[in-house]
Coordinates of C-alpha atoms and ligand atoms in Angstrom, one line a residue:
X28 CA -0.1 0.0 0.0
X29 CA 1.1 3.6 -0.7
X30 CA 0.7 6.2 2.0
X31 CA 1.0 9.9 2.3
X32 CA 1.1 11.8 5.4
X33 CA -0.1 15.5 5.7
X34 CA 0.9 17.4 9.0
X35 CA 4.3 16.1 10.0
X36 CA 4.4 17.4 13.8
X37 CA 4.7 15.6 16.8
X38 CA 2.2 12.8 16.2
X39 CA 2.8 11.8 12.7
X40 CA 6.0 10.1 13.7
X41 CA 4.0 7.2 14.9
X42 CA 2.5 6.4 11.4
X43 CA 5.8 7.2 9.7
X44 CA 7.6 4.5 11.6
X45 CA 5.0 1.9 11.4
X46 CA 4.9 2.4 7.7
X47 CA 8.7 2.5 7.1
X48 CA 10.1 0.5 10.0
X49 CA 7.9 -1.8 12.0
X50 CA 5.4 -2.8 9.4
X51 CA 7.5 -1.7 6.1
X52 CA 6.7 -5.2 4.5
X53 CA 4.3 -4.4 1.7
X54 CA 4.0 -0.6 2.7
X55 CA 5.5 2.5 1.1
X56 CA 5.6 6.0 2.5
X57 CA 5.6 8.0 -0.8
X58 CA 5.1 11.6 0.4
X59 CA 5.0 13.9 3.1
X60 CA 3.1 17.3 3.1
X61 CA 3.1 20.4 5.5
X62 CA 3.3 24.1 5.6
X63 CA 6.6 23.9 7.5
X64 CA 9.5 23.1 5.2
X65 CA 12.0 22.5 8.1
X66 CA 9.6 19.9 9.8
X67 CA 9.2 18.4 6.1
X68 CA 13.1 18.3 5.6
X69 CA 13.4 16.9 9.3
X70 CA 10.7 14.1 8.9
X71 CA 12.1 13.1 5.5
X72 CA 15.6 12.6 6.8
X73 CA 14.5 10.1 9.4
X74 CA 12.9 7.8 6.8
X75 CA 15.1 4.8 6.3
X76 CA 16.4 4.8 2.7
X77 CA 14.8 2.8 0.3
X78 CA 14.2 3.3 -3.6
X79 CA 13.7 6.8 -4.6
X80 CA 13.0 8.0 -0.8
X81 CA 10.1 10.0 0.2
X82 CA 8.9 12.9 -1.8
X83 CA 7.9 16.2 0.2
X84 CA 5.2 18.8 -0.9
X85 CA 4.0 22.3 0.4
X86 CA 0.5 22.3 1.6
X87 CA -0.4 24.2 -1.3
X88 CA 0.4 21.3 -3.7
X89 CA -1.5 18.8 -1.9
X90 CA -3.4 17.9 -5.1
X91 CA -0.3 17.8 -7.1
X92 CA 1.3 15.2 -4.7
X93 CA -2.0 13.1 -4.9
X94 CA -1.6 13.0 -8.7
X95 CA 2.1 12.6 -8.8
X96 CA 2.5 10.1 -6.0
X97 CA -0.9 8.2 -6.3
X98 CA -1.3 7.1 -2.6
X99 CA -3.8 4.7 -1.8
X100 CA -4.4 6.2 1.7
X101 CA -3.9 9.8 2.9
X102 CA -2.9 9.8 6.8
X103 CA -4.2 13.4 8.1
X104 CA -2.2 14.3 11.2
X105 CA -2.6 18.1 11.0
X106 CA -4.2 20.3 13.8
X107 CA -7.9 19.2 14.4
X108 CA -9.5 22.2 12.4
X109 CA -7.6 21.4 9.3
X110 CA -8.5 17.5 9.1
X111 CA -11.8 18.2 7.3
X112 CA -9.7 20.2 4.2
X113 CA -7.5 17.1 3.5
X114 CA -9.8 14.2 4.4
X115 CA -12.5 15.9 1.8
X116 CA -9.8 16.6 -0.9
X117 CA -8.2 13.0 -0.5
X118 CA -11.7 11.4 -0.8
X119 CA -12.5 13.4 -3.6
X120 CA -9.4 12.5 -5.4
X121 CA -10.6 8.9 -5.0
X122 CA -8.1 7.9 -2.0
X123 CA -8.9 6.3 1.4
X124 CA -7.9 8.2 4.5
X125 CA -6.8 7.6 7.9
X126 CA -7.2 10.5 10.2
X127 CA -6.1 11.3 13.8
X128 CA -8.7 12.1 16.2
X129 CA -10.9 14.2 16.6
X130 CA -12.1 13.6 13.0
X131 CA -13.3 17.2 13.0
X132 CA -14.3 19.8 15.4
X133 CA -17.7 21.2 14.4
X134 CA -21.0 20.4 12.6
X135 CA -20.4 22.3 9.1
X136 CA -17.0 20.2 8.9
X137 CA -18.6 17.0 9.9
X138 CA -21.1 17.3 7.2
X139 CA -18.5 18.1 4.4
X140 CA -16.7 14.9 5.4
X141 CA -19.8 13.0 5.4
X142 CA -21.0 14.2 2.2
X143 CA -17.6 13.4 0.7
X144 CA -17.4 10.0 1.9
X145 CA -20.9 9.1 0.8
X146 CA -20.3 10.6 -2.8
X147 CA -16.7 8.8 -3.1
X148 CA -17.6 5.6 -1.4
X149 CA -13.8 5.7 -0.2
X150 CA -13.0 4.8 3.5
X151 CA -12.2 7.0 6.5
X152 CA -10.5 5.3 9.4
X153 CA -10.3 7.1 12.7
X154 CA -7.4 6.0 14.6
X155 CA -8.8 5.5 18.1
X156 CA -5.8 4.0 19.9
X157 CA -7.6 4.0 23.1
X158 CA -9.8 1.2 22.2
X159 CA -6.8 -1.0 21.8
X160 CA -5.4 -0.5 25.3
X161 CA -5.6 -4.1 26.6
X162 CA -7.1 -3.0 29.8
X163 CA -9.8 -1.1 28.1
X164 CA -10.5 -3.9 25.9
X165 CA -11.0 -6.2 28.8
X166 CA -13.7 -4.1 29.9
X167 CA -15.4 -4.3 26.6
X168 CA -15.1 -8.2 27.1
X169 CA -16.5 -8.2 30.3
X170 CA -19.4 -6.0 29.3
X171 CA -19.8 -8.0 25.9
X172 CA -20.1 -11.2 28.2
X173 CA -23.0 -9.8 30.4
X174 CA -20.6 -9.8 33.6
X175 CA -22.9 -7.1 35.4
X176 CA -26.0 -7.8 33.4
X177 CA -27.7 -4.9 31.8
X178 CA -25.6 -1.8 31.6
X179 CA -27.6 1.1 33.2
X180 CA -25.3 4.0 34.2
X181 CA -21.8 5.0 34.1
X182 CA -19.5 7.2 36.0
X183 CA -16.5 8.3 34.4
X184 CA -13.9 10.7 35.5
X185 CA -10.6 11.5 33.4
X186 CA -7.9 13.7 35.2
X187 CA -5.0 15.5 33.4
X188 CA -2.1 16.6 35.5
X189 CA -0.4 19.9 35.5
X190 CA 2.3 18.8 32.8
X191 CA -0.1 16.9 30.4
X192 CA -3.1 18.9 31.2
X193 CA -1.1 22.3 30.7
X194 CA 0.1 21.3 27.3
X195 CA -3.4 21.8 26.1
X196 CA -3.0 25.5 26.9
X197 CA 0.0 26.5 25.0
X198 CA -1.0 26.1 21.3
X199 CA -3.8 25.6 18.8
X200 CA -5.6 23.4 21.0
X201 CA -6.2 26.3 23.4
X202 CA -8.5 28.1 20.8
X203 CA -11.9 26.7 20.7
X204 CA -12.4 27.2 17.1
X205 CA -9.2 25.0 16.2
X206 CA -9.7 22.1 18.7
X207 CA -13.3 22.2 19.6
X208 CA -12.1 22.6 23.2
X209 CA -11.1 19.6 25.3
X210 CA -14.6 18.2 25.1
X211 CA -14.1 17.5 21.5
X212 CA -10.3 17.2 21.2
X213 CA -9.6 15.2 24.2
X214 CA -12.9 13.7 25.3
X215 CA -13.5 12.3 21.7
X216 CA -11.4 9.4 23.0
X217 CA -13.6 9.0 26.2
X218 CA -16.8 9.4 24.2
X219 CA -15.7 7.0 21.7
X220 CA -15.0 4.4 24.3
X221 CA -18.4 5.1 25.9
X222 CA -20.2 4.6 22.6
X223 CA -18.2 1.4 22.2
X224 CA -18.4 0.0 25.7
X225 CA -22.2 0.4 26.0
X226 CA -22.9 -0.3 22.2
X227 CA -25.0 3.0 21.8
X228 CA -24.9 6.4 20.7
X229 CA -25.6 9.8 22.6
X230 CA -29.3 11.1 22.5
X231 CA -29.3 14.2 24.9
X232 CA -26.5 16.0 26.4
X233 CA -26.2 18.6 29.1
X234 CA -22.8 20.4 30.3
X235 CA -21.1 22.8 32.3
X236 CA -17.6 24.1 31.8
X237 CA -15.5 26.6 32.9
X238 CA -11.7 27.9 32.8
X239 CA -10.4 28.6 36.5
X240 CA -6.9 27.3 36.6
X241 CA -5.0 28.3 33.2
X242 CA -5.8 32.1 33.7
X243 CA -4.1 35.2 34.0
X244 CA -5.6 35.7 37.7
X245 CA -3.8 32.2 38.8
X246 CA -0.6 33.3 37.3
X247 CA -0.8 36.4 39.8
X248 CA -1.7 34.0 42.5
X249 CA 1.3 31.8 41.9
X250 CA 3.7 34.8 41.7
X251 CA 4.1 34.6 37.9
X252 CA 2.5 37.8 37.0
X253 CA 5.3 39.1 35.0
X254 CA 5.2 36.3 32.6
X255 CA 5.8 36.5 29.0
X256 CA 4.0 35.4 25.8
X257 CA 6.0 32.3 25.7
X258 CA 8.2 30.3 27.8
X259 CA 11.6 30.6 25.7
X260 CA 12.0 34.0 26.5
X261 CA 9.9 34.4 29.7
X262 CA 11.1 36.6 32.3
X263 CA 9.9 34.2 35.2
X264 CA 11.1 30.9 33.2
X265 CA 13.0 29.8 36.2
X266 CA 10.6 29.9 38.7
X267 CA 7.8 28.8 36.7
X268 CA 6.6 24.9 37.2
X269 CA 4.5 25.1 34.0
X270 CA 7.3 26.0 31.8
X271 CA 8.0 24.1 28.5
X272 CA 11.9 24.1 28.0
X273 CA 12.0 23.8 24.2
X274 CA 15.8 24.7 24.1
X275 CA 16.8 21.8 26.3
X276 CA 14.7 19.1 25.1
X277 CA 16.3 17.8 21.7
X278 CA 13.2 16.4 20.2
X279 CA 11.1 19.5 20.7
X280 CA 13.9 21.8 19.8
X281 CA 14.3 20.4 16.4
X282 CA 10.7 19.7 15.7
X283 CA 9.6 23.3 17.0
X284 CA 12.0 25.8 18.0
X285 CA 14.3 25.4 15.1
X286 CA 11.3 25.5 12.8
X287 CA 9.8 28.6 13.9
X288 CA 11.0 30.9 11.4
X289 CA 9.2 29.2 8.6
X290 CA 5.7 29.8 9.8
X291 CA 5.8 31.5 13.4
X292 CA 4.3 28.4 15.1
X293 CA 5.2 28.9 18.7
X294 CA 4.9 25.6 20.7
X295 CA 5.5 27.1 24.2
X296 CA 3.0 29.9 24.6
X297 CA 2.0 31.0 28.1
X298 CA -0.5 28.6 29.7
X299 CA -1.9 31.5 31.7
X300 CA -2.4 34.0 28.7
X301 CA -5.8 35.9 28.6
X302 CA -6.5 34.9 25.1
X303 CA -7.4 31.2 25.6
X304 CA -10.7 30.3 24.9
X305 CA -11.2 26.5 26.2
X306 CA -12.4 25.3 29.5
X307 CA -10.3 23.3 32.2
X308 CA -13.0 22.0 34.2
X309 CA -16.0 20.3 32.4
X310 CA -19.0 18.1 33.7
X311 CA -21.3 16.4 31.3
X312 CA -24.5 14.3 31.4
X313 CA -25.7 12.0 28.7
X314 CA -28.4 9.8 28.1
X315 CA -27.8 7.3 25.3
X316 CA -30.2 6.0 22.7
X317 CA -30.4 2.8 24.8
X318 CA -31.2 4.6 28.0
X319 CA -27.8 4.2 29.5
X320 CA -26.9 7.2 31.6
X321 CA -23.3 8.9 31.8
X322 CA -21.9 11.1 34.3
X323 CA -18.5 12.5 33.0
X324 CA -15.9 14.8 34.6
X325 CA -12.6 16.2 32.9
X326 CA -10.3 18.1 34.8
X327 CA -7.0 19.5 33.5
X328 CA -5.0 20.7 36.5
X329 CA -5.4 17.6 38.8
X330 CA -2.5 16.6 41.1
X331 CA -2.4 13.4 39.5
X332 CA -3.2 11.7 36.2
X333 CA -5.5 8.9 35.3
X334 CA -9.1 7.8 35.0
X335 CA -11.8 6.0 37.2
X336 CA -14.7 4.5 35.8
X337 CA -17.7 2.7 37.2
X338 CA -20.3 0.5 35.2
X339 CA -23.6 0.1 36.9
X340 CA -25.4 -2.9 35.8
X341 CA -28.5 -5.0 36.9
X342 CA -26.1 -7.7 38.3
X343 CA -23.4 -5.4 40.0
X344 CA -20.7 -2.9 39.3
X345 CA -17.2 -3.0 37.3
X346 CA -14.7 -0.6 38.4
X347 CA -11.6 0.4 36.7
X348 CA -8.8 2.8 37.8
X349 CA -5.7 3.7 36.1
X350 CA -3.2 5.9 37.9
X351 CA -0.7 7.0 34.8
X352 CA 1.1 9.6 36.9
X353 CA 0.9 9.6 40.7
X354 CA 2.1 13.1 41.2
X355 CA 3.9 16.2 39.6
X356 CA 6.8 17.4 41.9
X357 CA 8.5 20.6 41.0
X358 CA 7.3 20.0 37.5
X359 CA 8.6 16.6 37.0
X360 CA 5.8 13.6 36.8
X361 CA 6.1 10.4 39.0
X362 CA 5.1 7.5 36.6
X363 CA 7.0 5.0 38.7
X364 CA 4.7 2.5 40.4
X365 CA 4.2 -0.9 38.7
X366 CA 0.7 -1.9 39.9
X367 CA -1.1 1.1 38.7
X368 CA -4.2 -0.3 37.0
X369 CA -7.1 -2.2 38.9
X370 CA -10.3 -3.6 37.6
X371 CA -12.8 -4.8 40.2
X372 CA -16.1 -6.9 39.6
X373 CA -18.6 -6.5 42.4
X374 CA -21.5 -8.5 42.1
X375 CA -24.7 -8.4 44.2
X376 CA -24.3 -10.9 47.0
X377 CA -20.4 -11.2 46.7
X378 CA -17.2 -9.5 47.8
X379 CA -15.6 -7.3 45.4
X380 CA -13.2 -9.4 42.9
X381 CA -10.1 -7.8 41.8
X382 CA -9.4 -9.0 38.3
X383 CA -6.1 -9.6 36.6
X384 CA -5.6 -6.7 34.4
X385 CA -4.9 -7.4 30.8
X386 CA -1.6 -5.7 30.1
X387 CA 0.6 -4.8 27.1
X388 CA 3.8 -2.7 26.1
X389 CA 4.0 0.2 24.1
X390 CA 2.6 3.9 24.1
X391 CA -0.9 4.7 25.5
X392 CA -0.9 1.7 27.6
X393 CA -0.1 -0.7 25.1
X394 CA -2.6 0.4 22.6
X395 CA -0.4 2.0 19.8
X396 CA 1.4 -1.3 18.8
X397 CA -1.9 -3.5 18.6
X398 CA -3.7 -0.6 16.7
X399 CA -0.7 -0.3 14.2
X400 CA -0.8 -4.0 13.7
X401 CA -4.4 -3.9 12.6
X402 CA -3.9 -0.7 10.4
X403 CA -0.7 -1.7 8.6
X404 CA -0.4 -5.5 8.7
X405 CA -3.9 -6.6 9.1
X406 CA -3.1 -10.1 7.6
X407 CA -0.8 -10.7 10.5
X408 CA -3.5 -10.1 13.3
X409 CA -6.2 -12.2 14.7
X410 CA -9.8 -11.2 13.7
X411 CA -11.0 -8.6 15.8
X412 CA -13.9 -9.8 17.9
X413 CA -14.3 -6.5 19.7
X414 CA -14.8 -4.4 16.5
X415 CA -12.5 -1.8 17.4
X416 CA -11.8 -0.3 13.9
X417 CA -13.2 2.8 13.5
X418 CA -15.0 4.5 10.6
X419 CA -16.3 7.9 9.7
X420 CA -19.5 6.9 11.5
X421 CA -17.8 6.0 15.0
X422 CA -15.6 9.1 14.2
X423 CA -18.7 11.3 13.9
X424 CA -20.5 9.8 17.0
X425 CA -17.2 10.3 19.1
X426 CA -17.3 14.1 18.5
X427 CA -21.1 14.7 18.7
X428 CA -21.1 14.3 22.4
X429 CA -18.6 17.2 22.9
X430 CA -20.1 19.4 20.2
X431 CA -23.5 18.9 21.9
X432 CA -21.9 19.6 25.3
X433 CA -20.3 22.8 23.9
X434 CA -23.7 24.1 22.8
X435 CA -24.9 23.2 26.3
X436 CA -22.2 25.0 27.9
X437 CA -23.0 28.1 25.8
X438 CA -26.7 28.1 25.9
X439 CA -27.3 26.5 29.4
X440 CA -29.9 24.1 27.5
X441 CA -29.9 20.3 27.4
X442 CA -29.4 19.4 23.6
X443 CA -31.3 16.7 21.9
X444 CA -28.7 15.2 19.3
X445 CA -31.3 14.2 16.8
X446 CA -32.4 17.9 16.5
X447 CA -29.0 19.2 16.4
X448 CA -28.1 16.9 13.4
X449 CA -31.5 17.6 11.6
X450 CA -30.7 21.5 12.1
X451 CA -27.2 21.0 10.5
X452 CA -28.4 19.0 7.7
X453 CA -26.6 16.0 8.8
X454 CA -28.0 12.3 8.2
X455 CA -26.1 9.7 10.4
X456 CA -27.3 6.2 11.2
X457 CA -27.4 5.3 14.8
Ligands
NAD513 N1 -4.5 9.7 19.3 C1 -3.7 10.2 20.1 O1 -3.3 9.8 21.0 C2 -3.1 11.6 19.7 C3 -1.7 12.2 20.3 C4 -1.3 13.4 19.9 C5 -2.0 14.1 18.9 N2 -3.1 13.5 18.0 C6 -3.7 14.2 17.1 O2 -2.7 14.5 16.0 C7 -3.0 15.6 15.4 C8 -1.6 16.5 15.4 O3 -1.2 16.7 16.5 P1 0.2 17.0 16.8 O4 0.4 17.0 18.4 O5 1.1 16.3 15.9 O6 0.4 18.8 16.3 P2 1.7 19.3 15.9 O7 1.2 20.9 15.9 O8 2.8 19.0 16.5 O9 1.7 19.2 14.2 C9 0.7 19.6 13.3 C10 1.4 19.7 11.9 O10 0.5 20.1 11.0 C11 1.3 21.2 10.2 N3 0.3 22.0 9.7 C12 -0.2 23.1 10.3 N4 -1.2 23.7 9.2 C13 -1.0 23.0 8.2 C14 -1.7 23.0 6.8 N5 -2.6 24.1 6.5 N6 -1.5 22.2 6.1 C15 -0.8 21.0 6.3 N7 0.0 20.9 7.6 C16 -0.2 21.9 8.2 C17 2.1 21.8 11.2 O11 3.3 22.6 10.6 C18 2.6 20.6 12.1 O12 3.8 20.3 11.4 C19 -4.1 16.4 16.0 O13 -5.3 16.2 15.4 C20 -4.1 15.5 17.4 O14 -5.3 15.8 17.9 C21 -3.6 12.5 18.5

């Protein structure tokens, strides 16, 4: 298969390595495309030499790239608000698409993608790596087996610490127009897991959201009032726990700092800036089409990082807890402990039963290597009894909870998802 990648920033490297190194057999990376020449050259230089090497194209030459290089599949790893441009262009040119999450950030862009997919008949794969984390697949396995009977309600909480959480407040993510806010950008993973775990889709959504930590007022309160626009030249750099040190991180330095002159993209803007438009504290309530209820919290400044989820069912409860980071000390994350995932089945009339948690090696709790196997070497993988592969349809449903939640935050009203879709002229099967 021939692949082209558009958007060669931090995330694309996972796909590039899979195609050119770990799953190179039968796969060919034919082109890279970006607006930034330095990042293009950096990425092309990391591709192991084979044949004619990889061609690079400026984003304005995307159509020429398709015509000249004839990729079977275009992989989209640009900032979120640009996904639809390349997804639609690739589909119209008769190519399949693999896109990073979130598939897109608002209803107009979603409609454009769904129309182009329908008209072209080509495939859109959304790379939801979280489904492939062995511990999360185990939850699906237990729920599928009816371990807790009929699922009735779910409590789901996701906590981002002050290193990872802060990172969403530095660059394009912090602009709601560009990322959809964390309820789209980040929670697309969580709402996709929910849709998959409970085998349903959101029907009504109500939400609250606010920004209370990443604010100019908090900078003052932390004694960081004299901060600059960015960390690299910031007057309070030495005493700020939230700084990103681009100059002293070799990977970030070459990818962002040394590429700045091309396009002015600053990777390390101050997390306490006044022009941030996303929330850092969010709660959402969802009623699913199959009448499962969800209570969801996302906090982006927690003292630890991880998740807690409890599925309530007619026979009992299934509880999963994953501590990814135990705490942040002086800006350094402690990820040390071995036993940091627990899954407990508590059935009516029995004591809670701790289960052996399914484990795996690699990024995102062992998810990424499994997903890459299915994406790039499907013949070597067992048939997927958990149906983890995701199309435009799952991509769409995963963002609709967050899009509806954003509307609910803005209006204070509960959003009926069917009505929201009808008003936007979107036809989507449940
Ligand atoms: N699934 C996951 O766990 C995961 C993790 C990280 C990122 N992501 C997703 O991957 C995508 C990329 O994130 P990232 O962290 O690599 O961002 P990034 O900012 O590091 O990289 C984006 C790249 O897109 C390029 N770009 C900007 N405008 C462009 C345009 N008009 N045309 C072509 N290229 C353009 C930039 O120059 C940059 O090289 C996002 O959608 C993000 O949500 C997913």
